[in-house]
mmCIF file of C-alpha atoms in Angstrom:
data_model
loop_
_atom_site.group_PDB
_atom_site.id
_atom_site.type_symbol
_atom_site.label_atom_id
_atom_site.label_comp_id
_atom_site.label_asym_id
_atom_site.label_seq_id
_atom_site.Cartn_x
_atom_site.Cartn_y
_atom_site.Cartn_z
ATOM 1 C CA MET H 1 -13.883 -10.756 6.780
ATOM 2 C CA GLN H 2 -14.869 -7.215 5.756
ATOM 3 C CA LYS H 3 -16.876 -6.842 8.970
ATOM 4 C CA PHE H 4 -13.688 -7.632 10.956
ATOM 5 C CA PHE H 5 -11.827 -4.840 9.188
ATOM 6 C CA GLN H 6 -14.662 -2.363 9.600
ATOM 7 C CA THR H 7 -15.304 -2.999 13.277
ATOM 8 C CA SER H 8 -11.991 -3.877 14.836
ATOM 9 C CA LEU H 9 -8.957 -3.023 12.747
ATOM 10 C CA PHE H 10 -8.900 0.608 13.853
ATOM 11 C CA CYS H 11 -8.415 -0.754 17.388
ATOM 12 C CA GLN H 12 -5.826 -3.542 17.116
ATOM 13 C CA SER H 13 -3.081 -5.289 15.167
ATOM 14 C CA LEU H 14 -2.710 -8.591 13.400
ATOM 15 C CA ILE H 15 0.123 -10.479 11.790
ATOM 16 C CA ASP H 16 -0.475 -13.357 9.464
ATOM 17 C CA PHE H 17 0.976 -15.183 6.514
ATOM 18 C CA PHE H 18 -0.983 -15.474 3.335
ATOM 19 C CA PRO H 19 -0.476 -18.458 1.094
ATOM 20 C CA CYS H 20 -1.589 -18.184 -2.505
ATOM 21 C CA THR H 21 -4.575 -15.997 -3.304
ATOM 22 C CA VAL H 22 -5.725 -15.641 0.307
ATOM 23 C CA PHE H 23 -3.329 -12.670 0.498
ATOM 24 C CA ILE H 24 -5.059 -10.834 -2.318
ATOM 25 C CA ARG H 25 -8.546 -11.548 -0.980
ATOM 26 C CA VAL H 26 -7.595 -10.188 2.451
ATOM 27 C CA TYR H 27 -5.617 -7.273 1.067
ATOM 28 C CA PHE H 28 -8.289 -6.410 -1.474
ATOM 29 C CA THR H 29 -10.849 -6.283 1.357
ATOM 30 C CA PHE H 30 -8.443 -4.050 3.290
ATOM 31 C CA THR H 31 -8.066 -1.678 0.330
ATOM 32 C CA VAL H 32 -11.782 -1.682 -0.412
ATOM 33 C CA LEU H 33 -12.387 -0.688 3.216
ATOM 34 C CA GLY H 34 -10.343 2.425 2.550
ATOM 35 C CA THR H 35 -12.375 3.059 -0.561
ATOM 36 C CA ALA H 36 -15.768 2.627 1.051
ATOM 37 C CA THR H 37 -15.380 4.063 4.554
ATOM 38 C CA LEU H 38 -16.579 7.655 4.667
ATOM 39 C CA SER H 39 -14.171 8.688 7.424
ATOM 40 C CA VAL H 40 -11.110 7.562 5.445
ATOM 41 C CA ASP H 41 -9.235 10.654 4.300
ATOM 42 C CA ASN H 42 -6.436 9.123 2.225
ATOM 43 C CA ILE H 43 -4.688 5.960 1.099
ATOM 44 C CA LYS H 44 -0.946 5.831 0.438
ATOM 45 C CA MET H 45 0.751 2.794 -1.008
ATOM 46 C CA THR H 46 4.032 1.611 -2.488
ATOM 47 C CA LEU H 47 3.657 -0.489 -5.633
ATOM 48 C CA TYR H 48 6.587 -2.491 -6.918
ATOM 49 C CA ARG H 49 5.190 -5.222 -9.162
ATOM 50 C CA MET H 50 1.523 -5.025 -10.167
ATOM 51 C CA ALA H 51 -0.577 -7.674 -11.872
ATOM 52 C CA ARG H 52 -1.701 -7.122 -15.450
ATOM 53 C CA GLU H 53 -5.328 -7.129 -14.222
ATOM 54 C CA SER H 54 -4.714 -5.482 -10.846
ATOM 55 C CA GLN H 55 -7.686 -5.416 -8.493
ATOM 56 C CA ILE H 56 -5.570 -3.409 -6.055
ATOM 57 C CA VAL H 57 -5.017 -0.627 -8.592
ATOM 58 C CA GLN H 58 -8.715 -0.695 -9.495
ATOM 59 C CA ALA H 59 -9.571 -0.224 -5.793
ATOM 60 C CA LEU H 60 -7.189 2.756 -5.625
ATOM 61 C CA VAL H 61 -8.801 4.249 -8.736
ATOM 62 C CA GLU H 62 -12.235 3.760 -7.188
ATOM 63 C CA ALA H 63 -11.074 5.417 -3.965
ATOM 64 C CA SER H 64 -9.822 8.423 -5.926
ATOM 65 C CA GLU H 65 -13.043 8.632 -7.906
ATOM 66 C CA ASN H 66 -14.922 8.590 -4.577
ATOM 67 C CA GLY H 67 -13.039 11.644 -3.347
ATOM 68 C CA LYS H 68 -10.271 9.995 -1.330
ATOM 69 C CA GLU H 69 -6.738 11.305 -1.691
ATOM 70 C CA VAL H 70 -4.695 8.461 -3.166
ATOM 71 C CA VAL H 71 -0.910 8.545 -3.341
ATOM 72 C CA ALA H 72 0.980 5.676 -4.939
ATOM 73 C CA LEU H 73 4.719 5.338 -5.210
ATOM 74 C CA VAL H 74 5.344 3.212 -8.296
ATOM 75 C CA GLU H 75 8.762 1.703 -8.898
ATOM 76 C CA LEU H 76 9.355 1.803 -12.644
ATOM 77 C CA ARG H 77 12.452 -0.393 -12.467
ATOM 78 C CA ALA H 78 10.747 -3.615 -11.370
ATOM 79 C CA ARG H 79 12.600 -5.978 -13.665
ATOM 80 C CA PHE H 80 10.422 -7.452 -16.440
ATOM 81 C CA ASP H 81 7.433 -5.342 -15.330
ATOM 82 C CA GLU H 82 8.633 -1.896 -16.336
ATOM 83 C CA GLN H 83 6.041 -1.307 -19.080
ATOM 84 C CA ASN H 84 3.223 -2.745 -16.995
ATOM 85 C CA ASN H 85 4.102 -0.373 -14.134
ATOM 86 C CA ILE H 86 4.249 2.579 -16.547
ATOM 87 C CA ASP H 87 0.819 1.683 -17.916
ATOM 88 C CA TRP H 88 -0.716 1.379 -14.441
ATOM 89 C CA SER H 89 0.913 4.661 -13.401
ATOM 90 C CA LYS H 90 -0.809 6.444 -16.270
ATOM 91 C CA HIS H 91 -4.112 4.825 -15.317
ATOM 92 C CA LEU H 92 -3.726 5.974 -11.712
ATOM 93 C CA GLU H 93 -2.863 9.527 -12.777
ATOM 94 C CA GLU H 94 -5.830 9.670 -15.167
ATOM 95 C CA ALA H 95 -8.076 8.718 -12.227
ATOM 96 C CA GLY H 96 -6.735 11.621 -10.167
ATOM 97 C CA CYS H 97 -4.250 9.718 -8.013
ATOM 98 C CA THR H 98 -0.907 11.277 -7.167
ATOM 99 C CA VAL H 99 1.855 9.060 -8.519
ATOM 100 C CA ILE H 100 5.381 9.301 -7.176
ATOM 101 C CA TYR H 101 8.041 7.641 -9.261
ATOM 102 C CA GLY H 102 10.900 5.910 -7.434
ATOM 103 C CA PHE H 103 14.304 7.337 -6.596
ATOM 104 C CA ASP H 104 17.138 7.884 -9.061
ATOM 105 C CA ASP H 105 19.727 5.995 -7.009
ATOM 106 C CA TYR H 106 17.565 3.409 -5.191
ATOM 107 C CA LYS H 107 14.794 0.970 -5.965
ATOM 108 C CA VAL H 108 11.861 1.371 -3.622
ATOM 109 C CA HIS H 109 11.051 -2.238 -2.847
ATOM 110 C CA SER H 110 8.976 -1.708 0.288
ATOM 111 C CA LYS H 111 5.488 -3.101 0.713
ATOM 112 C CA LEU H 112 3.788 -0.377 2.714
ATOM 113 C CA THR H 113 0.242 0.929 2.833
ATOM 114 C CA LEU H 114 -1.175 3.676 5.034
ATOM 115 C CA ILE H 115 -4.883 4.382 5.377
ATOM 116 C CA THR H 116 -5.595 7.605 7.281
ATOM 117 C CA LYS H 117 -8.927 8.061 8.997
ATOM 118 C CA LYS H 118 -10.095 11.484 10.164
ATOM 119 C CA SER H 119 -12.431 11.943 13.129
ATOM 120 C CA ALA H 120 -13.457 14.620 15.604
ATOM 121 C CA HIS H 121 -10.607 13.390 17.835
ATOM 122 C CA GLY H 122 -7.923 13.753 15.170
ATOM 123 C CA TYR H 123 -6.330 11.189 12.894
ATOM 124 C CA SER H 124 -5.954 7.458 13.209
ATOM 125 C CA TYR H 125 -4.150 5.064 10.910
ATOM 126 C CA ILE H 126 -4.191 1.555 9.578
ATOM 127 C CA THR H 127 -0.717 0.597 8.448
ATOM 128 C CA GLN H 128 0.148 -2.535 6.490
ATOM 129 C CA ILE H 129 3.744 -3.703 6.185
ATOM 130 C CA GLY H 130 4.376 -6.858 4.214
ATOM 131 C CA THR H 131 6.860 -9.015 2.398
ATOM 132 C CA GLY H 132 4.915 -9.588 -0.806
ATOM 133 C CA ASN H 133 4.120 -7.481 -3.837
ATOM 134 C CA TYR H 134 0.535 -6.307 -4.157
ATOM 135 C CA ASN H 135 0.096 -8.611 -7.113
ATOM 136 C CA GLU H 136 -2.626 -11.175 -7.678
ATOM 137 C CA LYS H 137 -0.527 -13.287 -10.055
ATOM 138 C CA THR H 138 2.631 -13.632 -7.960
ATOM 139 C CA SER H 139 0.579 -14.238 -4.803
ATOM 140 C CA GLU H 140 -0.295 -17.602 -6.354
ATOM 141 C CA LEU H 141 3.398 -18.543 -6.271
ATOM 142 C CA TYR H 142 4.629 -17.244 -2.921
ATOM 143 C CA THR H 143 3.713 -17.158 0.747
ATOM 144 C CA ASP H 144 4.168 -13.770 2.347
ATOM 145 C CA TYR H 145 3.823 -12.144 5.726
ATOM 146 C CA SER H 146 1.686 -9.143 6.494
ATOM 147 C CA PHE H 147 1.487 -6.955 9.577
ATOM 148 C CA ILE H 148 -1.600 -4.770 9.795
ATOM 149 C CA THR H 149 -1.884 -2.418 12.736
ATOM 150 C CA ALA H 150 -3.771 0.538 14.134
ATOM 151 C CA ASP H 151 -0.793 1.514 16.314
ATOM 152 C CA LEU H 152 -0.656 5.325 16.236
ATOM 153 C CA GLY H 153 3.140 5.493 16.471
ATOM 154 C CA ILE H 154 3.638 3.120 13.551
ATOM 155 C CA GLY H 155 1.052 5.053 11.542
ATOM 156 C CA GLU H 156 2.828 8.330 12.221
ATOM 157 C CA GLU H 157 6.156 6.810 11.188
ATOM 158 C CA ALA H 158 4.622 5.393 7.998
ATOM 159 C CA SER H 159 3.182 8.831 7.276
ATOM 160 C CA ASN H 160 6.686 10.271 7.687
ATOM 161 C CA VAL H 161 8.071 7.653 5.282
ATOM 162 C CA PHE H 162 5.519 8.686 2.642
ATOM 163 C CA GLN H 163 6.274 12.392 3.205
ATOM 164 C CA ASN H 164 9.949 11.653 2.628
ATOM 165 C CA LEU H 165 9.279 9.528 -0.448
ATOM 166 C CA ALA H 166 7.290 12.405 -1.949
ATOM 167 C CA VAL H 167 10.409 14.606 -1.856
ATOM 168 C CA GLN H 168 12.917 11.904 -2.820
ATOM 169 C CA LYS H 169 14.358 11.686 0.694
ATOM 170 C CA LEU H 170 15.335 8.486 2.487
ATOM 171 C CA THR H 171 13.961 7.769 5.950
ATOM 172 C CA GLU H 172 17.105 6.959 7.861
ATOM 173 C CA GLU H 173 15.785 6.545 11.397
ATOM 174 C CA SER H 174 12.579 5.330 12.917
ATOM 175 C CA GLU H 175 11.642 4.251 16.446
ATOM 176 C CA LYS H 176 9.090 1.515 15.722
ATOM 177 C CA MET H 177 9.682 0.536 12.123
ATOM 178 C CA LEU H 178 12.821 -0.949 10.607
ATOM 179 C CA VAL H 179 13.516 1.064 7.474
ATOM 180 C CA ALA H 180 16.296 0.142 5.086
ATOM 181 C CA PRO H 181 17.619 2.287 2.239
#
């Protein structure tokens, strides 16, 4: 599976549904790719409800410790998981990750990840848009959909979404992505 991500994901797209823990195995491989690949410049991710023993957060910490820029938007108002999200936010910050805390008037409930790769030809992106939280525990209960793409236009729009999130601004229009407030 990791070989697929390393050799072909920067060239194509895939959509799939992930029952149970298959989602986390695939997504963890995807995140680890961002951690391990030398040409990856940064990883940006929205985190709504994280597991108590989050492998995803550990991969982000490892990426930061390996010199990657890591930006995580953490929603602190995820009902029943507020303290857990606060604790993981502190852990991410201690590892050198930039943590953005949600909006005052809105919950950020998106499931969005952007991995940016730098090359001699410029930047390329892997964007993941999904329906499920990046959470190992809840992935055992639900089936979710995930769209992973190397489409440059979608990557640029996802980059714009993260730029807006960093300054507490909503993305109101987008050509390729459907973005809701």
